[in-house]
């Protein structure tokens, strides 16, 4: 296998498409969002490209006993309520800096094939603590896009996210701008500790308004309820540990023993 290979699975016609990227990252926010898009628009979705790379981990995925070399996939989605989509997702990101650049360039080449001009990369930004209200933080390559996303409720904060945006989500903006794409990154706030369906929903609600989508969220809400149960159990365990630590004997107590 070459360093990078693109398999053409199908050729389709798309109308003024937007590239939407959701690869693994903090809280799996981008992946959850992209997978939910494809789940909700399954009847309008067609797998068109598989992207293989030596930069992905050396493994295969298994479905119904069938092995498939790990890859990134792009689906074309016919959107009856707005612009068509090219949805990029997968189970892995590259393992080296050079791999991130090489894969991003390949994804942009595919976007060029379909005359895409706009890109939305989706991801999470860690807060380090559990949160109740989920803000969406934005970054853009063009000031005009910032104004429209602010109207959709996106927050643009000075020096956030700290350290910038790493991986494909960031490079789609950086390399994309150099190649003439108009790109934005939508990042849902998330603790960073757990898979976060609520953050994914917050990001998708912004994307709905930005590109013209009409999504249901029942399955994503079910996953959010499951995660709430997990969080509740974690918090209960933490409280028990705190109680136990308070009940442990102090140094003053121990000096009377023996």
JSON list of C-alpha atoms in Angstrom, two decimals, residues 8-232:
[
{"chain": "A", "resi": 8, "resn": "UNK", "atom": "CA", "xyz": [-13.44, 6.05, -5.31]},
{"chain": "A", "resi": 9, "resn": "UNK", "atom": "CA", "xyz": [-16.54, 4.23, -4.02]},
{"chain": "A", "resi": 10, "resn": "UNK", "atom": "CA", "xyz": [-19.20, 6.17, -5.94]},
{"chain": "A", "resi": 11, "resn": "UNK", "atom": "CA", "xyz": [-19.61, 9.26, -8.10]},
{"chain": "A", "resi": 12, "resn": "UNK", "atom": "CA", "xyz": [-22.54, 11.52, -7.34]},
{"chain": "A", "resi": 13, "resn": "UNK", "atom": "CA", "xyz": [-23.86, 14.96, -8.22]},
{"chain": "A", "resi": 14, "resn": "UNK", "atom": "CA", "xyz": [-23.92, 17.46, -5.35]},
{"chain": "A", "resi": 15, "resn": "UNK", "atom": "CA", "xyz": [-25.32, 20.98, -5.23]},
{"chain": "A", "resi": 16, "resn": "UNK", "atom": "CA", "xyz": [-23.00, 23.66, -3.79]},
{"chain": "A", "resi": 17, "resn": "UNK", "atom": "CA", "xyz": [-21.71, 21.29, -1.08]},
{"chain": "A", "resi": 18, "resn": "UNK", "atom": "CA", "xyz": [-20.17, 22.12, 2.30]},
{"chain": "A", "resi": 19, "resn": "UNK", "atom": "CA", "xyz": [-17.40, 19.91, 3.70]},
{"chain": "A", "resi": 20, "resn": "UNK", "atom": "CA", "xyz": [-18.20, 18.94, 7.31]},
{"chain": "A", "resi": 21, "resn": "UNK", "atom": "CA", "xyz": [-15.39, 17.24, 9.25]},
{"chain": "A", "resi": 22, "resn": "UNK", "atom": "CA", "xyz": [-15.91, 15.21, 12.42]},
{"chain": "A", "resi": 23, "resn": "UNK", "atom": "CA", "xyz": [-12.86, 13.15, 13.35]},
{"chain": "A", "resi": 24, "resn": "UNK", "atom": "CA", "xyz": [-11.98, 11.93, 16.87]},
{"chain": "A", "resi": 25, "resn": "UNK", "atom": "CA", "xyz": [-10.94, 14.58, 19.38]},
{"chain": "A", "resi": 26, "resn": "UNK", "atom": "CA", "xyz": [-11.80, 16.01, 22.80]},
{"chain": "A", "resi": 27, "resn": "UNK", "atom": "CA", "xyz": [-15.01, 14.43, 24.12]},
{"chain": "A", "resi": 28, "resn": "UNK", "atom": "CA", "xyz": [-15.47, 12.80, 20.69]},
{"chain": "A", "resi": 29, "resn": "UNK", "atom": "CA", "xyz": [-17.66, 15.83, 19.98]},
{"chain": "A", "resi": 30, "resn": "UNK", "atom": "CA", "xyz": [-16.85, 16.05, 16.28]},
{"chain": "A", "resi": 31, "resn": "UNK", "atom": "CA", "xyz": [-17.22, 12.32, 15.70]},
{"chain": "A", "resi": 32, "resn": "UNK", "atom": "CA", "xyz": [-20.56, 12.17, 17.50]},
{"chain": "A", "resi": 33, "resn": "UNK", "atom": "CA", "xyz": [-21.84, 15.13, 15.52]},
{"chain": "A", "resi": 34, "resn": "UNK", "atom": "CA", "xyz": [-20.76, 13.73, 12.14]},
{"chain": "A", "resi": 35, "resn": "UNK", "atom": "CA", "xyz": [-22.12, 10.26, 12.93]},
{"chain": "A", "resi": 36, "resn": "UNK", "atom": "CA", "xyz": [-25.45, 11.76, 14.01]},
{"chain": "A", "resi": 37, "resn": "UNK", "atom": "CA", "xyz": [-25.65, 13.73, 10.78]},
{"chain": "A", "resi": 38, "resn": "UNK", "atom": "CA", "xyz": [-25.17, 10.55, 8.76]},
{"chain": "A", "resi": 39, "resn": "UNK", "atom": "CA", "xyz": [-27.61, 8.62, 10.93]},
{"chain": "A", "resi": 40, "resn": "UNK", "atom": "CA", "xyz": [-30.35, 11.23, 10.60]},
{"chain": "A", "resi": 41, "resn": "UNK", "atom": "CA", "xyz": [-29.81, 11.75, 6.86]},
{"chain": "A", "resi": 42, "resn": "UNK", "atom": "CA", "xyz": [-29.11, 8.10, 6.06]},
{"chain": "A", "resi": 43, "resn": "UNK", "atom": "CA", "xyz": [-31.57, 7.89, 3.17]},
{"chain": "A", "resi": 44, "resn": "UNK", "atom": "CA", "xyz": [-29.94, 10.91, 1.50]},
{"chain": "A", "resi": 45, "resn": "UNK", "atom": "CA", "xyz": [-26.38, 9.73, 2.21]},
{"chain": "A", "resi": 46, "resn": "UNK", "atom": "CA", "xyz": [-23.97, 7.95, -0.16]},
{"chain": "A", "resi": 47, "resn": "UNK", "atom": "CA", "xyz": [-20.46, 6.74, 0.69]},
{"chain": "A", "resi": 48, "resn": "UNK", "atom": "CA", "xyz": [-18.24, 8.23, -2.02]},
{"chain": "A", "resi": 49, "resn": "UNK", "atom": "CA", "xyz": [-14.61, 7.99, -0.82]},
{"chain": "A", "resi": 50, "resn": "UNK", "atom": "CA", "xyz": [-12.43, 5.95, 1.50]},
{"chain": "A", "resi": 51, "resn": "UNK", "atom": "CA", "xyz": [-9.06, 7.42, 2.46]},
{"chain": "A", "resi": 52, "resn": "UNK", "atom": "CA", "xyz": [-6.39, 4.96, 3.62]},
{"chain": "A", "resi": 53, "resn": "UNK", "atom": "CA", "xyz": [-3.08, 5.99, 5.15]},
{"chain": "A", "resi": 54, "resn": "UNK", "atom": "CA", "xyz": [-0.08, 4.40, 6.84]},
{"chain": "A", "resi": 55, "resn": "UNK", "atom": "CA", "xyz": [-0.49, 7.22, 9.36]},
{"chain": "A", "resi": 56, "resn": "UNK", "atom": "CA", "xyz": [-3.55, 5.49, 10.82]},
{"chain": "A", "resi": 57, "resn": "UNK", "atom": "CA", "xyz": [-2.98, 2.86, 13.54]},
{"chain": "A", "resi": 58, "resn": "UNK", "atom": "CA", "xyz": [-2.05, -0.61, 12.21]},
{"chain": "A", "resi": 59, "resn": "UNK", "atom": "CA", "xyz": [-5.42, -2.27, 12.66]},
{"chain": "A", "resi": 60, "resn": "UNK", "atom": "CA", "xyz": [-8.68, -3.26, 11.05]},
{"chain": "A", "resi": 61, "resn": "UNK", "atom": "CA", "xyz": [-12.27, -2.58, 12.11]},
{"chain": "A", "resi": 62, "resn": "UNK", "atom": "CA", "xyz": [-14.68, -5.50, 12.41]},
{"chain": "A", "resi": 63, "resn": "UNK", "atom": "CA", "xyz": [-18.38, -5.37, 11.53]},
{"chain": "A", "resi": 64, "resn": "UNK", "atom": "CA", "xyz": [-20.48, -8.54, 11.49]},
{"chain": "A", "resi": 65, "resn": "UNK", "atom": "CA", "xyz": [-17.23, -10.51, 11.41]},
{"chain": "A", "resi": 66, "resn": "UNK", "atom": "CA", "xyz": [-15.95, -8.69, 8.32]},
{"chain": "A", "resi": 67, "resn": "UNK", "atom": "CA", "xyz": [-12.56, -6.96, 8.57]},
{"chain": "A", "resi": 68, "resn": "UNK", "atom": "CA", "xyz": [-11.90, -3.61, 6.92]},
{"chain": "A", "resi": 69, "resn": "UNK", "atom": "CA", "xyz": [-8.61, -1.73, 6.98]},
{"chain": "A", "resi": 70, "resn": "UNK", "atom": "CA", "xyz": [-9.04, 1.39, 9.09]},
{"chain": "A", "resi": 71, "resn": "UNK", "atom": "CA", "xyz": [-9.71, 4.51, 7.03]},
{"chain": "A", "resi": 72, "resn": "UNK", "atom": "CA", "xyz": [-11.45, 7.86, 6.91]},
{"chain": "A", "resi": 73, "resn": "UNK", "atom": "CA", "xyz": [-14.69, 8.08, 4.93]},
{"chain": "A", "resi": 74, "resn": "UNK", "atom": "CA", "xyz": [-16.52, 10.81, 3.06]},
{"chain": "A", "resi": 75, "resn": "UNK", "atom": "CA", "xyz": [-20.27, 10.62, 2.45]},
{"chain": "A", "resi": 76, "resn": "UNK", "atom": "CA", "xyz": [-22.20, 12.86, 0.09]},
{"chain": "A", "resi": 77, "resn": "UNK", "atom": "CA", "xyz": [-25.48, 13.96, 1.65]},
{"chain": "A", "resi": 78, "resn": "UNK", "atom": "CA", "xyz": [-28.35, 15.42, -0.34]},
{"chain": "A", "resi": 79, "resn": "UNK", "atom": "CA", "xyz": [-29.86, 18.06, 1.92]},
{"chain": "A", "resi": 80, "resn": "UNK", "atom": "CA", "xyz": [-33.48, 18.93, 1.09]},
{"chain": "A", "resi": 81, "resn": "UNK", "atom": "CA", "xyz": [-33.46, 21.92, 3.44]},
{"chain": "A", "resi": 82, "resn": "UNK", "atom": "CA", "xyz": [-30.26, 23.66, 2.34]},
{"chain": "A", "resi": 83, "resn": "UNK", "atom": "CA", "xyz": [-26.81, 23.07, 0.91]},
{"chain": "A", "resi": 84, "resn": "UNK", "atom": "CA", "xyz": [-25.60, 19.54, 0.22]},
{"chain": "A", "resi": 85, "resn": "UNK", "atom": "CA", "xyz": [-22.90, 18.11, 2.47]},
{"chain": "A", "resi": 86, "resn": "UNK", "atom": "CA", "xyz": [-19.68, 16.15, 2.21]},
{"chain": "A", "resi": 87, "resn": "UNK", "atom": "CA", "xyz": [-19.33, 14.53, 5.64]},
{"chain": "A", "resi": 88, "resn": "UNK", "atom": "CA", "xyz": [-15.83, 13.43, 6.62]},
{"chain": "A", "resi": 89, "resn": "UNK", "atom": "CA", "xyz": [-15.43, 11.09, 9.56]},
{"chain": "A", "resi": 90, "resn": "UNK", "atom": "CA", "xyz": [-13.49, 8.08, 10.81]},
{"chain": "A", "resi": 91, "resn": "UNK", "atom": "CA", "xyz": [-12.20, 6.30, 13.89]},
{"chain": "A", "resi": 92, "resn": "UNK", "atom": "CA", "xyz": [-8.67, 7.73, 13.94]},
{"chain": "A", "resi": 93, "resn": "UNK", "atom": "CA", "xyz": [-6.47, 10.72, 13.25]},
{"chain": "A", "resi": 94, "resn": "UNK", "atom": "CA", "xyz": [-2.90, 10.59, 11.98]},
{"chain": "A", "resi": 95, "resn": "UNK", "atom": "CA", "xyz": [-0.13, 9.60, 14.38]},
{"chain": "A", "resi": 96, "resn": "UNK", "atom": "CA", "xyz": [2.49, 12.16, 13.25]},
{"chain": "A", "resi": 97, "resn": "UNK", "atom": "CA", "xyz": [2.64, 15.83, 12.32]},
{"chain": "A", "resi": 98, "resn": "UNK", "atom": "CA", "xyz": [3.50, 14.98, 8.71]},
{"chain": "A", "resi": 99, "resn": "UNK", "atom": "CA", "xyz": [0.54, 12.61, 8.61]},
{"chain": "A", "resi": 100, "resn": "UNK", "atom": "CA", "xyz": [-1.87, 15.33, 9.70]},
{"chain": "A", "resi": 101, "resn": "UNK", "atom": "CA", "xyz": [-0.63, 17.58, 6.89]},
{"chain": "A", "resi": 102, "resn": "UNK", "atom": "CA", "xyz": [-0.75, 14.82, 4.30]},
{"chain": "A", "resi": 103, "resn": "UNK", "atom": "CA", "xyz": [-4.26, 13.68, 5.18]},
{"chain": "A", "resi": 104, "resn": "UNK", "atom": "CA", "xyz": [-5.62, 17.23, 5.36]},
{"chain": "A", "resi": 105, "resn": "UNK", "atom": "CA", "xyz": [-4.22, 17.96, 1.91]},
{"chain": "A", "resi": 106, "resn": "UNK", "atom": "CA", "xyz": [-5.94, 14.81, 0.60]},
{"chain": "A", "resi": 107, "resn": "UNK", "atom": "CA", "xyz": [-9.26, 15.86, 2.15]},
{"chain": "A", "resi": 108, "resn": "UNK", "atom": "CA", "xyz": [-8.94, 19.31, 0.57]},
{"chain": "A", "resi": 109, "resn": "UNK", "atom": "CA", "xyz": [-8.18, 17.70, -2.79]},
{"chain": "A", "resi": 110, "resn": "UNK", "atom": "CA", "xyz": [-11.46, 15.78, -2.56]},
{"chain": "A", "resi": 111, "resn": "UNK", "atom": "CA", "xyz": [-13.30, 18.96, -1.59]},
{"chain": "A", "resi": 112, "resn": "UNK", "atom": "CA", "xyz": [-11.80, 20.57, -4.70]},
{"chain": "A", "resi": 113, "resn": "UNK", "atom": "CA", "xyz": [-13.07, 17.69, -6.83]},
{"chain": "A", "resi": 114, "resn": "UNK", "atom": "CA", "xyz": [-16.63, 18.51, -5.81]},
{"chain": "A", "resi": 115, "resn": "UNK", "atom": "CA", "xyz": [-16.12, 22.28, -6.14]},
{"chain": "A", "resi": 116, "resn": "UNK", "atom": "CA", "xyz": [-16.56, 22.83, -2.43]},
{"chain": "A", "resi": 117, "resn": "UNK", "atom": "CA", "xyz": [-15.66, 26.30, -1.18]},
{"chain": "A", "resi": 118, "resn": "UNK", "atom": "CA", "xyz": [-16.87, 26.18, 2.44]},
{"chain": "A", "resi": 119, "resn": "UNK", "atom": "CA", "xyz": [-15.65, 24.00, 5.29]},
{"chain": "A", "resi": 120, "resn": "UNK", "atom": "CA", "xyz": [-16.90, 23.37, 8.82]},
{"chain": "A", "resi": 121, "resn": "UNK", "atom": "CA", "xyz": [-14.66, 21.36, 11.14]},
{"chain": "A", "resi": 122, "resn": "UNK", "atom": "CA", "xyz": [-16.35, 20.15, 14.32]},
{"chain": "A", "resi": 123, "resn": "UNK", "atom": "CA", "xyz": [-14.76, 19.41, 17.66]},
{"chain": "A", "resi": 124, "resn": "UNK", "atom": "CA", "xyz": [-14.64, 20.02, 21.38]},
{"chain": "A", "resi": 125, "resn": "UNK", "atom": "CA", "xyz": [-12.78, 22.43, 23.64]},
{"chain": "A", "resi": 126, "resn": "UNK", "atom": "CA", "xyz": [-11.99, 21.14, 27.15]},
{"chain": "A", "resi": 127, "resn": "UNK", "atom": "CA", "xyz": [-13.05, 23.02, 30.28]},
{"chain": "A", "resi": 128, "resn": "UNK", "atom": "CA", "xyz": [-11.55, 20.56, 32.78]},
{"chain": "A", "resi": 129, "resn": "UNK", "atom": "CA", "xyz": [-14.81, 20.36, 34.72]},
{"chain": "A", "resi": 130, "resn": "UNK", "atom": "CA", "xyz": [-18.36, 19.13, 34.31]},
{"chain": "A", "resi": 131, "resn": "UNK", "atom": "CA", "xyz": [-20.64, 21.80, 32.86]},
{"chain": "A", "resi": 132, "resn": "UNK", "atom": "CA", "xyz": [-24.38, 22.46, 32.59]},
{"chain": "A", "resi": 133, "resn": "UNK", "atom": "CA", "xyz": [-24.60, 25.09, 29.83]},
{"chain": "A", "resi": 134, "resn": "UNK", "atom": "CA", "xyz": [-22.82, 24.20, 26.60]},
{"chain": "A", "resi": 135, "resn": "UNK", "atom": "CA", "xyz": [-21.34, 27.14, 24.72]},
{"chain": "A", "resi": 136, "resn": "UNK", "atom": "CA", "xyz": [-19.96, 26.76, 21.20]},
{"chain": "A", "resi": 137, "resn": "UNK", "atom": "CA", "xyz": [-16.60, 28.44, 20.57]},
{"chain": "A", "resi": 138, "resn": "UNK", "atom": "CA", "xyz": [-15.67, 29.43, 17.04]},
{"chain": "A", "resi": 139, "resn": "UNK", "atom": "CA", "xyz": [-12.65, 30.15, 14.85]},
{"chain": "A", "resi": 140, "resn": "UNK", "atom": "CA", "xyz": [-12.83, 31.27, 11.22]},
{"chain": "A", "resi": 141, "resn": "UNK", "atom": "CA", "xyz": [-10.63, 32.18, 8.28]},
{"chain": "A", "resi": 142, "resn": "UNK", "atom": "CA", "xyz": [-12.80, 35.12, 7.21]},
{"chain": "A", "resi": 143, "resn": "UNK", "atom": "CA", "xyz": [-14.30, 37.94, 9.26]},
{"chain": "A", "resi": 144, "resn": "UNK", "atom": "CA", "xyz": [-17.61, 37.82, 7.36]},
{"chain": "A", "resi": 145, "resn": "UNK", "atom": "CA", "xyz": [-18.11, 34.24, 8.51]},
{"chain": "A", "resi": 146, "resn": "UNK", "atom": "CA", "xyz": [-17.52, 35.31, 12.10]},
{"chain": "A", "resi": 147, "resn": "UNK", "atom": "CA", "xyz": [-20.36, 37.81, 11.97]},
{"chain": "A", "resi": 148, "resn": "UNK", "atom": "CA", "xyz": [-22.85, 35.26, 10.65]},
{"chain": "A", "resi": 149, "resn": "UNK", "atom": "CA", "xyz": [-21.82, 32.63, 13.21]},
{"chain": "A", "resi": 150, "resn": "UNK", "atom": "CA", "xyz": [-22.12, 35.12, 16.06]},
{"chain": "A", "resi": 151, "resn": "UNK", "atom": "CA", "xyz": [-25.72, 35.60, 14.96]},
{"chain": "A", "resi": 152, "resn": "UNK", "atom": "CA", "xyz": [-26.13, 31.82, 15.30]},
{"chain": "A", "resi": 153, "resn": "UNK", "atom": "CA", "xyz": [-24.90, 31.95, 18.91]},
{"chain": "A", "resi": 154, "resn": "UNK", "atom": "CA", "xyz": [-21.22, 31.09, 18.45]},
{"chain": "A", "resi": 155, "resn": "UNK", "atom": "CA", "xyz": [-18.79, 32.76, 20.87]},
{"chain": "A", "resi": 156, "resn": "UNK", "atom": "CA", "xyz": [-15.42, 34.10, 19.71]},
{"chain": "A", "resi": 157, "resn": "UNK", "atom": "CA", "xyz": [-13.11, 34.46, 22.69]},
{"chain": "A", "resi": 158, "resn": "UNK", "atom": "CA", "xyz": [-9.68, 36.05, 22.74]},
{"chain": "A", "resi": 159, "resn": "UNK", "atom": "CA", "xyz": [-6.92, 33.43, 22.92]},
{"chain": "A", "resi": 160, "resn": "UNK", "atom": "CA", "xyz": [-9.38, 30.50, 23.06]},
{"chain": "A", "resi": 161, "resn": "UNK", "atom": "CA", "xyz": [-8.93, 27.67, 22.72]},
{"chain": "A", "resi": 162, "resn": "UNK", "atom": "CA", "xyz": [-5.62, 27.98, 24.53]},
{"chain": "A", "resi": 163, "resn": "UNK", "atom": "CA", "xyz": [-2.86, 26.43, 22.44]},
{"chain": "A", "resi": 164, "resn": "UNK", "atom": "CA", "xyz": [-4.84, 26.70, 19.21]},
{"chain": "A", "resi": 165, "resn": "UNK", "atom": "CA", "xyz": [-6.60, 23.92, 17.30]},
{"chain": "A", "resi": 166, "resn": "UNK", "atom": "CA", "xyz": [-4.56, 20.80, 16.61]},
{"chain": "A", "resi": 167, "resn": "UNK", "atom": "CA", "xyz": [-5.05, 17.99, 14.12]},
{"chain": "A", "resi": 168, "resn": "UNK", "atom": "CA", "xyz": [-7.15, 17.97, 10.97]},
{"chain": "A", "resi": 169, "resn": "UNK", "atom": "CA", "xyz": [-9.74, 20.32, 12.47]},
{"chain": "A", "resi": 170, "resn": "UNK", "atom": "CA", "xyz": [-7.16, 23.07, 12.76]},
{"chain": "A", "resi": 171, "resn": "UNK", "atom": "CA", "xyz": [-5.32, 22.34, 9.52]},
{"chain": "A", "resi": 172, "resn": "UNK", "atom": "CA", "xyz": [-8.53, 22.50, 7.50]},
{"chain": "A", "resi": 173, "resn": "UNK", "atom": "CA", "xyz": [-8.59, 26.17, 8.50]},
{"chain": "A", "resi": 174, "resn": "UNK", "atom": "CA", "xyz": [-4.87, 26.83, 8.10]},
{"chain": "A", "resi": 175, "resn": "UNK", "atom": "CA", "xyz": [-4.23, 24.91, 4.88]},
{"chain": "A", "resi": 176, "resn": "UNK", "atom": "CA", "xyz": [-7.73, 25.58, 3.63]},
{"chain": "A", "resi": 177, "resn": "UNK", "atom": "CA", "xyz": [-7.25, 29.35, 3.84]},
{"chain": "A", "resi": 178, "resn": "UNK", "atom": "CA", "xyz": [-4.02, 29.08, 1.86]},
{"chain": "A", "resi": 179, "resn": "UNK", "atom": "CA", "xyz": [-5.92, 27.24, -0.87]},
{"chain": "A", "resi": 180, "resn": "UNK", "atom": "CA", "xyz": [-8.83, 29.66, -0.99]},
{"chain": "A", "resi": 181, "resn": "UNK", "atom": "CA", "xyz": [-11.38, 27.80, 1.14]},
{"chain": "A", "resi": 182, "resn": "UNK", "atom": "CA", "xyz": [-13.66, 29.67, 3.54]},
{"chain": "A", "resi": 183, "resn": "UNK", "atom": "CA", "xyz": [-13.40, 27.60, 6.71]},
{"chain": "A", "resi": 184, "resn": "UNK", "atom": "CA", "xyz": [-14.76, 27.66, 10.25]},
{"chain": "A", "resi": 185, "resn": "UNK", "atom": "CA", "xyz": [-14.27, 25.45, 13.29]},
{"chain": "A", "resi": 186, "resn": "UNK", "atom": "CA", "xyz": [-17.16, 24.93, 15.71]},
{"chain": "A", "resi": 187, "resn": "UNK", "atom": "CA", "xyz": [-16.04, 23.66, 19.12]},
{"chain": "A", "resi": 188, "resn": "UNK", "atom": "CA", "xyz": [-18.47, 22.62, 21.82]},
{"chain": "A", "resi": 189, "resn": "UNK", "atom": "CA", "xyz": [-17.40, 23.12, 25.41]},
{"chain": "A", "resi": 190, "resn": "UNK", "atom": "CA", "xyz": [-16.91, 19.77, 27.14]},
{"chain": "A", "resi": 191, "resn": "UNK", "atom": "CA", "xyz": [-15.27, 18.52, 30.32]},
{"chain": "A", "resi": 192, "resn": "UNK", "atom": "CA", "xyz": [-12.76, 16.53, 28.27]},
{"chain": "A", "resi": 193, "resn": "UNK", "atom": "CA", "xyz": [-13.18, 13.51, 30.54]},
{"chain": "A", "resi": 194, "resn": "UNK", "atom": "CA", "xyz": [-16.03, 11.66, 28.83]},
{"chain": "A", "resi": 195, "resn": "UNK", "atom": "CA", "xyz": [-17.78, 11.21, 25.50]},
{"chain": "A", "resi": 196, "resn": "UNK", "atom": "CA", "xyz": [-20.11, 14.20, 25.34]},
{"chain": "A", "resi": 197, "resn": "UNK", "atom": "CA", "xyz": [-23.36, 13.93, 23.30]},
{"chain": "A", "resi": 198, "resn": "UNK", "atom": "CA", "xyz": [-24.71, 17.18, 24.76]},
{"chain": "A", "resi": 199, "resn": "UNK", "atom": "CA", "xyz": [-21.76, 19.13, 23.41]},
{"chain": "A", "resi": 200, "resn": "UNK", "atom": "CA", "xyz": [-22.21, 17.42, 20.03]},
{"chain": "A", "resi": 201, "resn": "UNK", "atom": "CA", "xyz": [-25.83, 18.55, 19.96]},
{"chain": "A", "resi": 202, "resn": "UNK", "atom": "CA", "xyz": [-24.86, 22.15, 20.75]},
{"chain": "A", "resi": 203, "resn": "UNK", "atom": "CA", "xyz": [-22.45, 22.12, 17.79]},
{"chain": "A", "resi": 204, "resn": "UNK", "atom": "CA", "xyz": [-25.02, 20.57, 15.45]},
{"chain": "A", "resi": 205, "resn": "UNK", "atom": "CA", "xyz": [-27.63, 23.15, 16.37]},
{"chain": "A", "resi": 206, "resn": "UNK", "atom": "CA", "xyz": [-25.26, 25.86, 15.17]},
{"chain": "A", "resi": 207, "resn": "UNK", "atom": "CA", "xyz": [-24.49, 23.90, 12.00]},
{"chain": "A", "resi": 208, "resn": "UNK", "atom": "CA", "xyz": [-28.23, 23.48, 11.37]},
{"chain": "A", "resi": 209, "resn": "UNK", "atom": "CA", "xyz": [-28.66, 27.24, 11.18]},
{"chain": "A", "resi": 210, "resn": "UNK", "atom": "CA", "xyz": [-25.44, 27.83, 9.25]},
{"chain": "A", "resi": 211, "resn": "UNK", "atom": "CA", "xyz": [-26.07, 25.45, 6.33]},
{"chain": "A", "resi": 212, "resn": "UNK", "atom": "CA", "xyz": [-29.81, 24.83, 6.49]},
{"chain": "A", "resi": 213, "resn": "UNK", "atom": "CA", "xyz": [-30.51, 21.49, 8.17]},
{"chain": "A", "resi": 214, "resn": "UNK", "atom": "CA", "xyz": [-33.50, 19.99, 9.93]},
{"chain": "A", "resi": 215, "resn": "UNK", "atom": "CA", "xyz": [-32.35, 17.34, 12.39]},
{"chain": "A", "resi": 216, "resn": "UNK", "atom": "CA", "xyz": [-34.03, 15.27, 15.10]},
{"chain": "A", "resi": 217, "resn": "UNK", "atom": "CA", "xyz": [-32.00, 14.51, 18.22]},
{"chain": "A", "resi": 218, "resn": "UNK", "atom": "CA", "xyz": [-33.77, 11.57, 19.87]},
{"chain": "A", "resi": 219, "resn": "UNK", "atom": "CA", "xyz": [-30.88, 9.11, 19.54]},
{"chain": "A", "resi": 220, "resn": "UNK", "atom": "CA", "xyz": [-28.28, 11.69, 20.62]},
{"chain": "A", "resi": 221, "resn": "UNK", "atom": "CA", "xyz": [-30.43, 12.64, 23.62]},
{"chain": "A", "resi": 222, "resn": "UNK", "atom": "CA", "xyz": [-30.64, 8.96, 24.61]},
{"chain": "A", "resi": 223, "resn": "UNK", "atom": "CA", "xyz": [-26.83, 8.76, 24.59]},
{"chain": "A", "resi": 224, "resn": "UNK", "atom": "CA", "xyz": [-26.72, 11.96, 26.65]},
{"chain": "A", "resi": 225, "resn": "UNK", "atom": "CA", "xyz": [-29.05, 10.38, 29.24]},
{"chain": "A", "resi": 226, "resn": "UNK", "atom": "CA", "xyz": [-26.76, 7.33, 29.41]},
{"chain": "A", "resi": 227, "resn": "UNK", "atom": "CA", "xyz": [-23.76, 9.59, 30.00]},
{"chain": "A", "resi": 228, "resn": "UNK", "atom": "CA", "xyz": [-25.67, 11.47, 32.70]},
{"chain": "A", "resi": 229, "resn": "UNK", "atom": "CA", "xyz": [-26.11, 8.14, 34.51]},
{"chain": "A", "resi": 230, "resn": "UNK", "atom": "CA", "xyz": [-22.36, 7.50, 34.24]},
{"chain": "A", "resi": 231, "resn": "UNK", "atom": "CA", "xyz": [-21.57, 11.01, 35.52]},
{"chain": "A", "resi": 232, "resn": "UNK", "atom": "CA", "xyz": [-24.00, 10.53, 38.42]}
]
